[in-house]
Amino acid sequence: MGTAVETAQPVRGSNLYAQRVNPQWVRLLDLLEMNVRYERCVGAELFTADGRRIVDFLSGYCVHNVGHNHPDVVRALQGELARSGPAMIQTHAADLAGELAGKLCAGAGGRLSKAFFASSGSEGVEAAIKFARAHTRRSGILAAEHAFHGLTCGALSLMSDAFWREGFGPLMPETAVVPFGSMEALEAELKRKRFAAFIVEPIQSEAGVRIPARDYLRSAEALCRRYGTLFVLDEVQTGMYRTGTFLAAHQFAVNPDMVVLAKALSGGLVPVGAVLMSDEVCESVYSSLPRALLHTSTFSENSLAMRAGLATLAVLERESLGQRALKAGDYLREQLTTALAKFEMVKEVRGMGLLMGIEFQAPKQLRLRVPYEAFGTIHAGMFGQILVMRLFRDFGFLTQVCGNNFMVLKVAPPLVVERGQMDAFVVALRNVIQLANSPGAFWSEALGLARRAFRAH
Ligand SMILES: Cc1ncc(COP(=O)(O)O)c(C=O)c1O
């Protein structure tokens, strides 16, 4: 039984994807002229089938900290496959998991002395919810507004933006959110003593790379302790040296009860997640012999993810990628701030290490304000998407706007990014914003995009 989509010609890879996986995603990529076929990805560079070189300034949302296909991680995986070792026996104690847990806990420090492994960030958040409930015997979970914690039901319950939630309810009960950065709101909720955990990103990535005031996280930790709530950091994007230190927690001098890691942990090659926690939290779940397997997952501790994690950690340390992230981040922020200073549409360049955001604002000049607002009414993300599209198509840079704040362009290249690549990015972005600053091509392109979007709807 054929459908209209199935008879579409010609059948390229992305057509098969559209037929069998997600047609709307292919439409969106086509619309943004970003539907290219990547053939080879090395370091910060992506090479396409039609001979283009794209420089990755997104890193798969902070997955590729060591760069794409780092040879050491690839070799480690090849070696693991070649040795025909125990991969997923399920009834053994996995040595590699023990080794990786030891290294992660040593890097994290503080009270983090045990690890539970998962296969994604969301699964890590789900585990953190369960462990916190088991430990405190409370059911409530508190989070921060505009957070991104993942799209499984539990993690999604901690995300306030309606776009992600609508149509998937009812979600997990007894959750609440407080404004990120507000101590008053946090204390008002914690005082009720019904929350097992306050789960928060140290820097809110998808909310717009929002960096809290210096003492926010320390005060939040102290409040959590006062009211018997676990202080849990979601470091899925910020961890693994992205902000310069192993965890962003180290930048803010906090000592969380649990930390969720994923994304960059296995060098961008194998799905992985990890929840680091204190002995006490761990013992609340695995408290007796009959409870030895109370929380598990088939792919948890699989040898490829563990081997990739060990190799990735070794690369991060040997190549001093934390130091590099700090230096490169300072350099790139300085260059961007100088280059973009004259544009009123650029509100702020901010970040920590190589997790950066460039926030835009509505122009004041009437000649720009009119088209800007017109396109804003079509879709709030229109302005940002044209920036992203032009950076990609005209200058060969892969970026994206933040998932919960379309006015912030995310800048997060692999930590191995080179000076020349950063300089070229600054020139490209200045050129694109210059174009947006003069009515004409930029805005007529926006109109074309809007028309095509409606036709494709
Ligand atoms: C901060 C944060 N937490 C959790 C997640 C969920 O991770 P995953 O997509 O691996 O489930 C994400 C994903 O982008 C994230 O950015």
GROMACS .gro file of C-alpha atoms and ligand atoms in nm:
model
  473
    1MET     CA    1   0.000   0.000   0.000
    2GLY     CA    2   0.184   0.309  -0.125
    3THR     CA    3   0.144   0.657   0.013
    4ALA     CA    4   0.208   0.989  -0.162
    5VAL     CA    5   0.538   1.022   0.019
    6GLU     CA    6   0.654   0.674  -0.076
    7THR     CA    7   0.621   0.745  -0.447
    8ALA     CA    8   0.832   1.063  -0.428
    9GLN     CA    9   1.131   1.065  -0.667
   10PRO     CA   10   1.426   1.056  -0.660
   11VAL     CA   11   1.496   0.853  -0.348
   12ARG     CA   12   1.799   1.015  -0.188
   13GLY     CA   13   1.914   0.923   0.163
   14SER     CA   14   1.713   1.206   0.308
   15ASN     CA   15   1.404   1.098   0.111
   16LEU     CA   16   1.425   0.756   0.269
   17TYR     CA   17   1.463   0.930   0.601
   18ALA     CA   18   1.156   1.140   0.525
   19GLN     CA   19   0.958   0.834   0.425
   20ARG     CA   20   1.050   0.621   0.720
   21VAL     CA   21   1.162   0.845   1.003
   22ASN     CA   22   1.051   1.207   1.013
   23PRO     CA   23   0.929   1.395   0.705
   24GLN     CA   24   0.887   1.728   0.884
   25TRP     CA   25   1.249   1.735   0.991
   26VAL     CA   26   1.361   1.694   0.630
   27ARG     CA   27   1.123   1.970   0.521
   28LEU     CA   28   1.263   2.204   0.781
   29LEU     CA   29   1.623   2.129   0.683
   30ASP     CA   30   1.533   2.182   0.315
   31LEU     CA   31   1.367   2.511   0.400
   32LEU     CA   32   1.674   2.632   0.585
   33GLU     CA   33   1.904   2.506   0.309
   34MET     CA   34   2.082   2.292   0.566
   35ASN     CA   35   1.993   1.952   0.424
   36VAL     CA   36   2.344   1.851   0.319
   37ARG     CA   37   2.497   1.505   0.319
   38TYR     CA   38   2.791   1.490   0.559
   39GLU     CA   39   3.057   1.246   0.452
   40ARG     CA   40   3.350   1.300   0.684
   41CYS     CA   41   3.372   1.479   1.017
   42VAL     CA   42   3.709   1.553   1.173
   43GLY     CA   43   3.795   1.785   1.460
   44ALA     CA   44   3.578   2.094   1.415
   45GLU     CA   45   3.526   2.035   1.044
   46LEU     CA   46   3.248   1.864   0.852
   47PHE     CA   47   3.292   1.772   0.485
   48THR     CA   48   2.988   1.730   0.263
   49ALA     CA   49   2.923   1.505  -0.037
   50ASP     CA   50   2.914   1.808  -0.267
   51GLY     CA   51   3.259   1.920  -0.160
   52ARG     CA   52   3.178   2.184   0.101
   53ARG     CA   53   3.366   2.233   0.426
   54ILE     CA   54   3.149   2.337   0.721
   55VAL     CA   55   3.301   2.444   1.052
   56ASP     CA   56   3.099   2.317   1.346
   57PHE     CA   57   3.018   2.590   1.599
   58LEU     CA   58   2.741   2.387   1.764
   59SER     CA   59   2.913   2.055   1.849
   60GLY     CA   60   2.582   1.866   1.839
   61TYR     CA   61   2.472   2.079   2.137
   62CYS     CA   62   2.794   2.015   2.332
   63VAL     CA   63   2.855   1.655   2.232
   64HIS     CA   64   3.181   1.696   2.040
   65ASN     CA   65   3.407   1.848   2.303
   66VAL     CA   66   3.711   1.647   2.183
   67GLY     CA   67   3.623   1.713   1.819
   68HIS     CA   68   3.454   1.480   1.574
   69ASN     CA   69   3.592   1.127   1.551
   70HIS     CA   70   3.895   1.189   1.768
   71PRO     CA   71   4.150   0.924   1.657
   72ASP     CA   72   4.222   0.811   2.015
   73VAL     CA   73   3.854   0.749   2.088
   74VAL     CA   74   3.806   0.573   1.754
   75ARG     CA   75   4.112   0.354   1.823
   76ALA     CA   76   3.990   0.270   2.172
   77LEU     CA   77   3.655   0.159   2.031
   78GLN     CA   78   3.819  -0.045   1.757
   79GLY     CA   79   4.038  -0.210   2.021
   80GLU     CA   80   3.740  -0.287   2.239
   81LEU     CA   81   3.556  -0.452   1.949
   82ALA     CA   82   3.868  -0.644   1.845
   83ARG     CA   83   3.921  -0.796   2.188
   84SER     CA   84   3.575  -0.962   2.189
   85GLY     CA   85   3.530  -0.878   2.556
   86PRO     CA   86   3.216  -0.890   2.770
   87ALA     CA   87   2.983  -0.631   2.618
   88MET     CA   88   2.637  -0.671   2.769
   89ILE     CA   89   2.630  -0.990   2.965
   90GLN     CA   90   2.410  -0.827   3.231
   91THR     CA   91   2.511  -1.080   3.497
   92HIS     CA   92   2.863  -0.955   3.562
   93ALA     CA   93   3.034  -0.666   3.735
   94ALA     CA   94   3.164  -0.453   3.449
   95ASP     CA   95   3.529  -0.361   3.514
   96LEU     CA   96   3.523  -0.077   3.265
   97ALA     CA   97   3.223   0.081   3.438
   98GLY     CA   98   3.410   0.069   3.767
   99GLU     CA   99   3.714   0.229   3.607
  100LEU     CA  100   3.514   0.505   3.441
  101ALA     CA  101   3.310   0.571   3.756
  102GLY     CA  102   3.634   0.605   3.952
  103LYS     CA  103   3.773   0.860   3.709
  104LEU     CA  104   3.448   1.058   3.688
  105CYS     CA  105   3.411   1.074   4.066
  106ALA     CA  106   3.776   1.175   4.106
  107GLY     CA  107   3.728   1.455   3.853
  108ALA     CA  108   3.403   1.570   4.010
  109GLY     CA  109   3.524   1.559   4.371
  110GLY     CA  110   3.319   1.669   4.672
  111ARG     CA  111   3.062   1.419   4.789
  112LEU     CA  112   3.029   1.253   4.445
  113SER     CA  113   3.161   0.904   4.497
  114LYS     CA  114   2.933   0.668   4.307
  115ALA     CA  115   2.803   0.655   3.948
  116PHE     CA  116   2.498   0.513   3.777
  117PHE     CA  117   2.538   0.482   3.400
  118ALA     CA  118   2.264   0.548   3.147
  119SER     CA  119   2.243   0.594   2.772
  120SER     CA  120   2.126   0.955   2.745
  121GLY     CA  121   2.088   1.276   2.939
  122SER     CA  122   1.714   1.226   2.980
  123GLU     CA  123   1.767   0.880   3.122
  124GLY     CA  124   2.017   1.031   3.366
  125VAL     CA  125   1.759   1.288   3.476
  126GLU     CA  126   1.501   1.013   3.519
  127ALA     CA  127   1.747   0.823   3.739
  128ALA     CA  128   1.822   1.135   3.943
  129ILE     CA  129   1.448   1.179   4.007
  130LYS     CA  130   1.414   0.822   4.131
  131PHE     CA  131   1.729   0.827   4.347
  132ALA     CA  132   1.625   1.161   4.504
  133ARG     CA  133   1.279   1.026   4.587
  134ALA     CA  134   1.423   0.707   4.734
  135HIS     CA  135   1.670   0.901   4.945
  136THR     CA  136   1.440   1.168   5.084
  137ARG     CA  137   1.111   0.976   5.082
  138ARG     CA  138   0.957   1.290   4.934
  139SER     CA  139   0.787   1.296   4.596
  140GLY     CA  140   0.811   1.657   4.476
  141ILE     CA  141   1.077   1.770   4.227
  142LEU     CA  142   1.162   2.138   4.184
  143ALA     CA  143   1.325   2.286   3.874
  144ALA     CA  144   1.399   2.624   3.718
  145GLU     CA  145   1.185   2.801   3.459
  146HIS     CA  146   1.291   2.758   3.095
  147ALA     CA  147   1.522   2.469   3.179
  148PHE     CA  148   1.596   2.192   2.931
  149HIS     CA  149   1.629   1.851   3.096
  150GLY     CA  150   1.521   1.613   2.818
  151LEU     CA  151   1.203   1.492   2.654
  152THR     CA  152   1.116   1.169   2.835
  153CYS     CA  153   0.809   1.212   3.055
  154GLY     CA  154   0.987   1.264   3.387
  155ALA     CA  155   1.249   1.503   3.251
  156LEU     CA  156   0.986   1.685   3.046
  157SER     CA  157   0.782   1.738   3.363
  158LEU     CA  158   1.065   1.961   3.483
  159MET     CA  159   1.049   2.186   3.176
  160SER     CA  160   0.814   2.483   3.188
  161ASP     CA  161   0.796   2.586   2.821
  162ALA     CA  162   0.455   2.496   2.678
  163PHE     CA  163   0.598   2.415   2.334
  164TRP     CA  164   0.760   2.095   2.461
  165ARG     CA  165   0.480   1.991   2.700
  166GLU     CA  166   0.162   2.052   2.510
  167GLY     CA  167  -0.022   1.738   2.408
  168PHE     CA  168   0.190   1.504   2.619
  169GLY     CA  169   0.015   1.540   2.951
  170PRO     CA  170  -0.065   1.465   3.216
  171LEU     CA  171   0.301   1.476   3.308
  172MET     CA  172   0.458   1.383   3.641
  173PRO     CA  173   0.264   1.528   3.935
  174GLU     CA  174   0.416   1.724   4.222
  175THR     CA  175   0.665   1.919   4.017
  176ALA     CA  176   0.711   2.295   4.032
  177VAL     CA  177   0.937   2.554   3.875
  178VAL     CA  178   1.091   2.871   4.012
  179PRO     CA  179   1.252   3.157   3.819
  180PHE     CA  180   1.620   3.083   3.756
  181GLY     CA  181   1.822   3.309   3.985
  182SER     CA  182   1.548   3.395   4.236
  183MET     CA  183   1.641   3.301   4.593
  184GLU     CA  184   1.307   3.421   4.729
  185ALA     CA  185   1.104   3.198   4.499
  186LEU     CA  186   1.333   2.904   4.570
  187GLU     CA  187   1.306   2.942   4.946
  188ALA     CA  188   0.929   2.984   4.929
  189GLU     CA  189   0.901   2.645   4.756
  190LEU     CA  190   1.170   2.463   4.956
  191LYS     CA  191   1.009   2.574   5.284
  192ARG     CA  192   0.714   2.350   5.206
  193LYS     CA  193   0.949   2.056   5.261
  194ARG     CA  194   0.790   1.843   4.994
  195PHE     CA  195   1.070   1.845   4.737
  196ALA     CA  196   1.313   1.556   4.704
  197ALA     CA  197   1.541   1.752   4.473
  198PHE     CA  198   1.604   2.087   4.314
  199ILE     CA  199   1.736   1.998   3.967
  200VAL     CA  200   1.905   2.287   3.789
  201GLU     CA  201   2.153   2.355   3.511
  202PRO     CA  202   2.446   2.562   3.644
  203ILE     CA  203   2.426   2.763   3.322
  204GLN     CA  204   2.091   2.740   3.146
  205SER     CA  205   2.198   2.648   2.795
  206GLU     CA  206   1.876   2.624   2.594
  207ALA     CA  207   1.715   2.908   2.790
  208GLY     CA  208   1.969   3.138   2.626
  209VAL     CA  209   2.307   3.058   2.784
  210ARG     CA  210   2.194   3.224   3.106
  211ILE     CA  211   2.473   3.254   3.360
  212PRO     CA  212   2.351   3.302   3.716
  213ALA     CA  213   2.483   3.561   3.958
  214ARG     CA  214   2.807   3.448   4.119
  215ASP     CA  215   2.652   3.338   4.450
  216TYR     CA  216   2.319   3.198   4.322
  217LEU     CA  217   2.415   2.833   4.309
  218ARG     CA  218   2.601   2.843   4.641
  219SER     CA  219   2.301   3.003   4.812
  220ALA     CA  220   2.066   2.757   4.642
  221GLU     CA  221   2.277   2.466   4.770
  222ALA     CA  222   2.267   2.609   5.124
  223LEU     CA  223   1.888   2.649   5.108
  224CYS     CA  224   1.847   2.294   4.978
  225ARG     CA  225   2.047   2.163   5.272
  226ARG     CA  226   1.845   2.370   5.519
  227TYR     CA  227   1.517   2.224   5.394
  228GLY     CA  228   1.627   1.864   5.331
  229THR     CA  229   1.614   1.882   4.950
  230LEU     CA  230   1.890   1.730   4.736
  231PHE     CA  231   2.085   1.978   4.523
  232VAL     CA  232   2.117   1.821   4.176
  233LEU     CA  233   2.305   1.973   3.883
  234ASP     CA  234   2.222   1.889   3.524
  235GLU     CA  235   2.564   1.919   3.361
  236VAL     CA  236   2.464   1.743   3.042
  237GLN     CA  237   2.581   2.044   2.837
  238THR     CA  238   2.808   2.223   3.082
  239GLY     CA  239   3.012   1.921   3.198
  240MET     CA  240   3.324   1.759   3.051
  241TYR     CA  241   3.529   2.082   3.047
  242ARG     CA  242   3.287   2.275   2.824
  243THR     CA  243   3.307   2.578   3.055
  244GLY     CA  244   3.678   2.532   3.132
  245THR     CA  245   3.658   2.307   3.439
  246PHE     CA  246   3.555   1.940   3.451
  247LEU     CA  247   3.217   2.049   3.587
  248ALA     CA  248   3.067   2.397   3.580
  249ALA     CA  249   3.000   2.326   3.951
  250HIS     CA  250   3.371   2.389   4.004
  251GLN     CA  251   3.343   2.740   3.861
  252PHE     CA  252   3.068   2.819   4.112
  253ALA     CA  253   3.234   2.635   4.404
  254VAL     CA  254   2.931   2.420   4.483
  255ASN     CA  255   2.914   2.067   4.616
  256PRO     CA  256   2.606   1.897   4.465
  257ASP     CA  257   2.444   1.574   4.588
  258MET     CA  258   2.409   1.451   4.232
  259VAL     CA  259   2.535   1.553   3.888
  260VAL     CA  260   2.396   1.433   3.556
  261LEU     CA  261   2.642   1.398   3.268
  262ALA     CA  262   2.590   1.276   2.908
  263LYS     CA  263   2.660   1.425   2.563
  264ALA     CA  264   3.040   1.478   2.551
  265LEU     CA  265   3.118   1.190   2.787
  266SER     CA  266   3.184   0.936   2.513
  267GLY     CA  267   3.349   1.158   2.254
  268GLY     CA  268   3.036   1.187   2.043
  269LEU     CA  269   3.054   0.827   1.929
  270VAL     CA  270   2.845   0.612   2.162
  271PRO     CA  271   2.525   0.698   2.352
  272VAL     CA  272   2.600   0.746   2.721
  273GLY     CA  273   2.486   0.916   3.037
  274ALA     CA  274   2.601   0.910   3.398
  275VAL     CA  275   2.461   1.020   3.732
  276LEU     CA  276   2.727   1.092   3.990
  277MET     CA  277   2.605   1.086   4.349
  278SER     CA  278   2.705   1.056   4.711
  279ASP     CA  279   2.740   0.719   4.886
  280GLU     CA  280   2.429   0.794   5.092
  281VAL     CA  281   2.210   0.863   4.789
  282CYS     CA  282   2.335   0.548   4.617
  283GLU     CA  283   2.271   0.336   4.927
  284SER     CA  284   1.910   0.457   4.941
  285VAL     CA  285   1.840   0.259   4.625
  286TYR     CA  286   2.084  -0.032   4.648
  287SER     CA  287   2.023  -0.076   5.020
  288SER     CA  288   2.006  -0.453   5.049
  289LEU     CA  289   2.075  -0.771   4.857
  290PRO     CA  290   1.722  -0.801   4.715
  291ARG     CA  291   1.750  -0.441   4.591
  292ALA     CA  292   2.083  -0.496   4.411
  293LEU     CA  293   1.920  -0.448   4.070
  294LEU     CA  294   1.645  -0.210   4.170
  295HIS     CA  295   1.743   0.052   3.916
  296THR     CA  296   1.911  -0.078   3.599
  297SER     CA  297   1.903  -0.042   3.225
  298THR     CA  298   2.010  -0.290   2.959
  299PHE     CA  299   2.263  -0.065   2.786
  300SER     CA  300   2.393   0.092   3.106
  301GLU     CA  301   2.764   0.006   3.155
  302ASN     CA  302   2.796  -0.134   2.801
  303SER     CA  303   3.162  -0.176   2.719
  304LEU     CA  304   3.169   0.048   2.411
  305ALA     CA  305   3.026   0.347   2.598
  306MET     CA  306   3.256   0.284   2.894
  307ARG     CA  307   3.564   0.244   2.674
  308ALA     CA  308   3.474   0.557   2.479
  309GLY     CA  309   3.425   0.745   2.807
  310LEU     CA  310   3.768   0.642   2.934
  311ALA     CA  311   3.935   0.738   2.607
  312THR     CA  312   3.749   1.071   2.595
  313LEU     CA  313   3.854   1.160   2.949
  314ALA     CA  314   4.215   1.078   2.861
  315VAL     CA  315   4.201   1.306   2.556
  316LEU     CA  316   4.038   1.590   2.751
  317GLU     CA  317   4.315   1.571   3.009
  318ARG     CA  318   4.614   1.506   2.784
  319GLU     CA  319   4.521   1.786   2.544
  320SER     CA  320   4.434   2.020   2.835
  321LEU     CA  321   4.104   2.095   2.668
  322GLY     CA  322   3.967   2.269   2.979
  323GLN     CA  323   4.249   2.524   2.966
  324ARG     CA  324   4.198   2.552   2.594
  325ALA     CA  325   3.824   2.613   2.640
  326LEU     CA  326   3.894   2.890   2.888
  327LYS     CA  327   4.151   3.064   2.667
  328ALA     CA  328   3.962   3.016   2.343
  329GLY     CA  329   3.638   3.127   2.507
  330ASP     CA  330   3.791   3.447   2.638
  331TYR     CA  331   3.947   3.519   2.300
  332LEU     CA  332   3.630   3.449   2.101
  333ARG     CA  333   3.410   3.655   2.335
  334GLU     CA  334   3.648   3.946   2.315
  335GLN     CA  335   3.666   3.931   1.936
  336LEU     CA  336   3.288   3.898   1.901
  337THR     CA  337   3.220   4.178   2.148
  338THR     CA  338   3.449   4.415   1.958
  339ALA     CA  339   3.328   4.314   1.612
  340LEU     CA  340   2.958   4.337   1.700
  341ALA     CA  341   2.968   4.646   1.924
  342LYS     CA  342   2.831   4.883   1.661
  343PHE     CA  343   2.514   4.683   1.592
  344GLU     CA  344   2.218   4.789   1.801
  345MET     CA  345   2.053   4.453   1.738
  346VAL     CA  346   2.329   4.279   1.937
  347LYS     CA  347   2.236   4.303   2.302
  348GLU     CA  348   2.506   4.094   2.464
  349VAL     CA  349   2.784   3.844   2.402
  350ARG     CA  350   2.817   3.619   2.706
  351GLY     CA  351   2.940   3.279   2.814
  352MET     CA  352   3.184   3.073   3.010
  353GLY     CA  353   3.461   2.878   2.840
  354LEU     CA  354   3.329   2.765   2.504
  355LEU     CA  355   2.960   2.777   2.595
  356MET     CA  356   2.852   3.111   2.457
  357GLY     CA  357   2.541   3.298   2.358
  358ILE     CA  358   2.491   3.607   2.148
  359GLU     CA  359   2.167   3.774   2.242
  360PHE     CA  360   1.983   3.986   1.988
  361GLN     CA  361   1.717   4.246   2.049
  362ALA     CA  362   1.458   4.427   1.840
  363PRO     CA  363   1.611   4.714   1.644
  364LYS     CA  364   1.506   5.067   1.737
  365GLN     CA  365   1.542   5.226   1.393
  366LEU     CA  366   1.205   5.232   1.220
  367ARG     CA  367   1.343   5.109   0.884
  368LEU     CA  368   1.458   4.787   1.056
  369ARG     CA  369   1.188   4.764   1.318
  370VAL     CA  370   0.904   4.733   1.067
  371PRO     CA  371   1.038   4.424   0.883
  372TYR     CA  372   1.171   4.279   1.208
  373GLU     CA  373   0.831   4.293   1.375
  374ALA     CA  374   0.650   4.172   1.066
  375PHE     CA  375   0.860   3.856   1.060
  376GLY     CA  376   0.837   3.816   1.433
  377THR     CA  377   0.461   3.785   1.398
  378ILE     CA  378   0.504   3.502   1.146
  379HIS     CA  379   0.730   3.305   1.378
  380ALA     CA  380   0.928   3.415   1.681
  381GLY     CA  381   1.228   3.220   1.558
  382MET     CA  382   1.240   3.370   1.210
  383PHE     CA  383   1.515   3.626   1.272
  384GLY     CA  384   1.746   3.374   1.438
  385GLN     CA  385   1.684   3.109   1.172
  386ILE     CA  386   1.782   3.347   0.891
  387LEU     CA  387   2.107   3.419   1.077
  388VAL     CA  388   2.169   3.047   1.117
  389MET     CA  389   2.081   2.979   0.753
  390ARG     CA  390   2.309   3.249   0.616
  391LEU     CA  391   2.597   3.152   0.841
  392PHE     CA  392   2.563   2.798   0.710
  393ARG     CA  393   2.495   2.862   0.344
  394ASP     CA  394   2.705   3.168   0.276
  395PHE     CA  395   2.994   3.119   0.517
  396GLY     CA  396   3.006   2.748   0.605
  397PHE     CA  397   2.944   2.770   0.981
  398LEU     CA  398   2.703   2.540   1.163
  399THR     CA  399   2.521   2.710   1.453
  400GLN     CA  400   2.171   2.714   1.606
  401VAL     CA  401   1.957   2.936   1.821
  402CYS     CA  402   1.875   2.823   2.174
  403GLY     CA  403   1.578   2.587   2.202
  404ASN     CA  404   1.394   2.798   2.459
  405ASN     CA  405   1.514   3.141   2.347
  406PHE     CA  406   1.519   3.209   1.973
  407MET     CA  407   1.686   3.547   2.025
  408VAL     CA  408   2.009   3.387   2.142
  409LEU     CA  409   2.253   3.235   1.896
  410LYS     CA  410   2.439   2.949   2.058
  411VAL     CA  411   2.814   2.940   1.998
  412ALA     CA  412   2.973   2.616   2.118
  413PRO     CA  413   3.248   2.483   1.891
  414PRO     CA  414   3.447   2.169   1.979
  415LEU     CA  415   3.709   2.254   2.243
  416VAL     CA  416   3.977   2.183   1.981
  417VAL     CA  417   3.863   2.480   1.770
  418GLU     CA  418   4.153   2.674   1.621
  419ARG     CA  419   4.229   3.045   1.626
  420GLY     CA  420   4.184   3.076   1.248
  421GLN     CA  421   3.840   2.910   1.266
  422MET     CA  422   3.732   3.151   1.540
  423ASP     CA  423   3.859   3.453   1.347
  424ALA     CA  424   3.673   3.342   1.035
  425PHE     CA  425   3.355   3.291   1.241
  426VAL     CA  426   3.375   3.646   1.379
  427VAL     CA  427   3.408   3.788   1.026
  428ALA     CA  428   3.119   3.573   0.901
  429LEU     CA  429   2.886   3.671   1.183
  430ARG     CA  430   2.972   4.040   1.144
  431ASN     CA  431   2.892   4.016   0.773
  432VAL     CA  432   2.558   3.846   0.835
  433ILE     CA  433   2.457   4.100   1.097
  434GLN     CA  434   2.571   4.383   0.870
  435LEU     CA  435   2.333   4.246   0.612
  436ALA     CA  436   2.049   4.231   0.865
  437ASN     CA  437   2.127   4.591   0.949
  438SER     CA  438   2.041   4.712   0.601
  439PRO     CA  439   1.688   4.650   0.482
  440GLY     CA  440   1.692   4.452   0.162
  441ALA     CA  441   1.845   4.114   0.094
  442PHE     CA  442   1.830   3.977   0.449
  443TRP     CA  443   1.466   4.069   0.497
  444SER     CA  444   1.349   3.972   0.150
  445GLU     CA  445   1.507   3.634   0.215
  446ALA     CA  446   1.307   3.616   0.535
  447LEU     CA  447   0.995   3.684   0.333
  448GLY     CA  448   1.085   3.407   0.087
  449LEU     CA  449   1.144   3.168   0.373
  450ALA     CA  450   0.812   3.257   0.531
  451ARG     CA  451   0.631   3.197   0.202
  452ARG     CA  452   0.800   2.862   0.151
  453ALA     CA  453   0.727   2.764   0.510
  454PHE     CA  454   0.358   2.832   0.462
  455ARG     CA  455   0.350   2.645   0.134
  456ALA     CA  456   0.518   2.348   0.304
  457HIS     CA  457   0.284   2.360   0.601
  458LIG     C1  458   2.090   2.036   2.988
  458LIG     C2  459   2.034   1.914   2.926
  458LIG     N1  460   1.988   1.815   3.005
  458LIG     C3  461   1.937   1.703   2.952
  458LIG     C4  462   1.928   1.685   2.816
  458LIG     C5  463   1.871   1.558   2.762
  458LIG     O1  464   1.973   1.481   2.705
  458LIG     P1  465   1.939   1.370   2.595
  458LIG     O2  466   1.899   1.441   2.471
  458LIG     O3  467   2.069   1.294   2.580
  458LIG     O4  468   1.833   1.284   2.649
  458LIG     C6  469   1.974   1.784   2.731
  458LIG     C7  470   1.965   1.768   2.585
  458LIG     O5  471   1.989   1.854   2.507
  458LIG     C8  472   2.028   1.902   2.787
  458LIG     O6  473   2.072   2.001   2.710
   0.00000   0.00000   0.00000
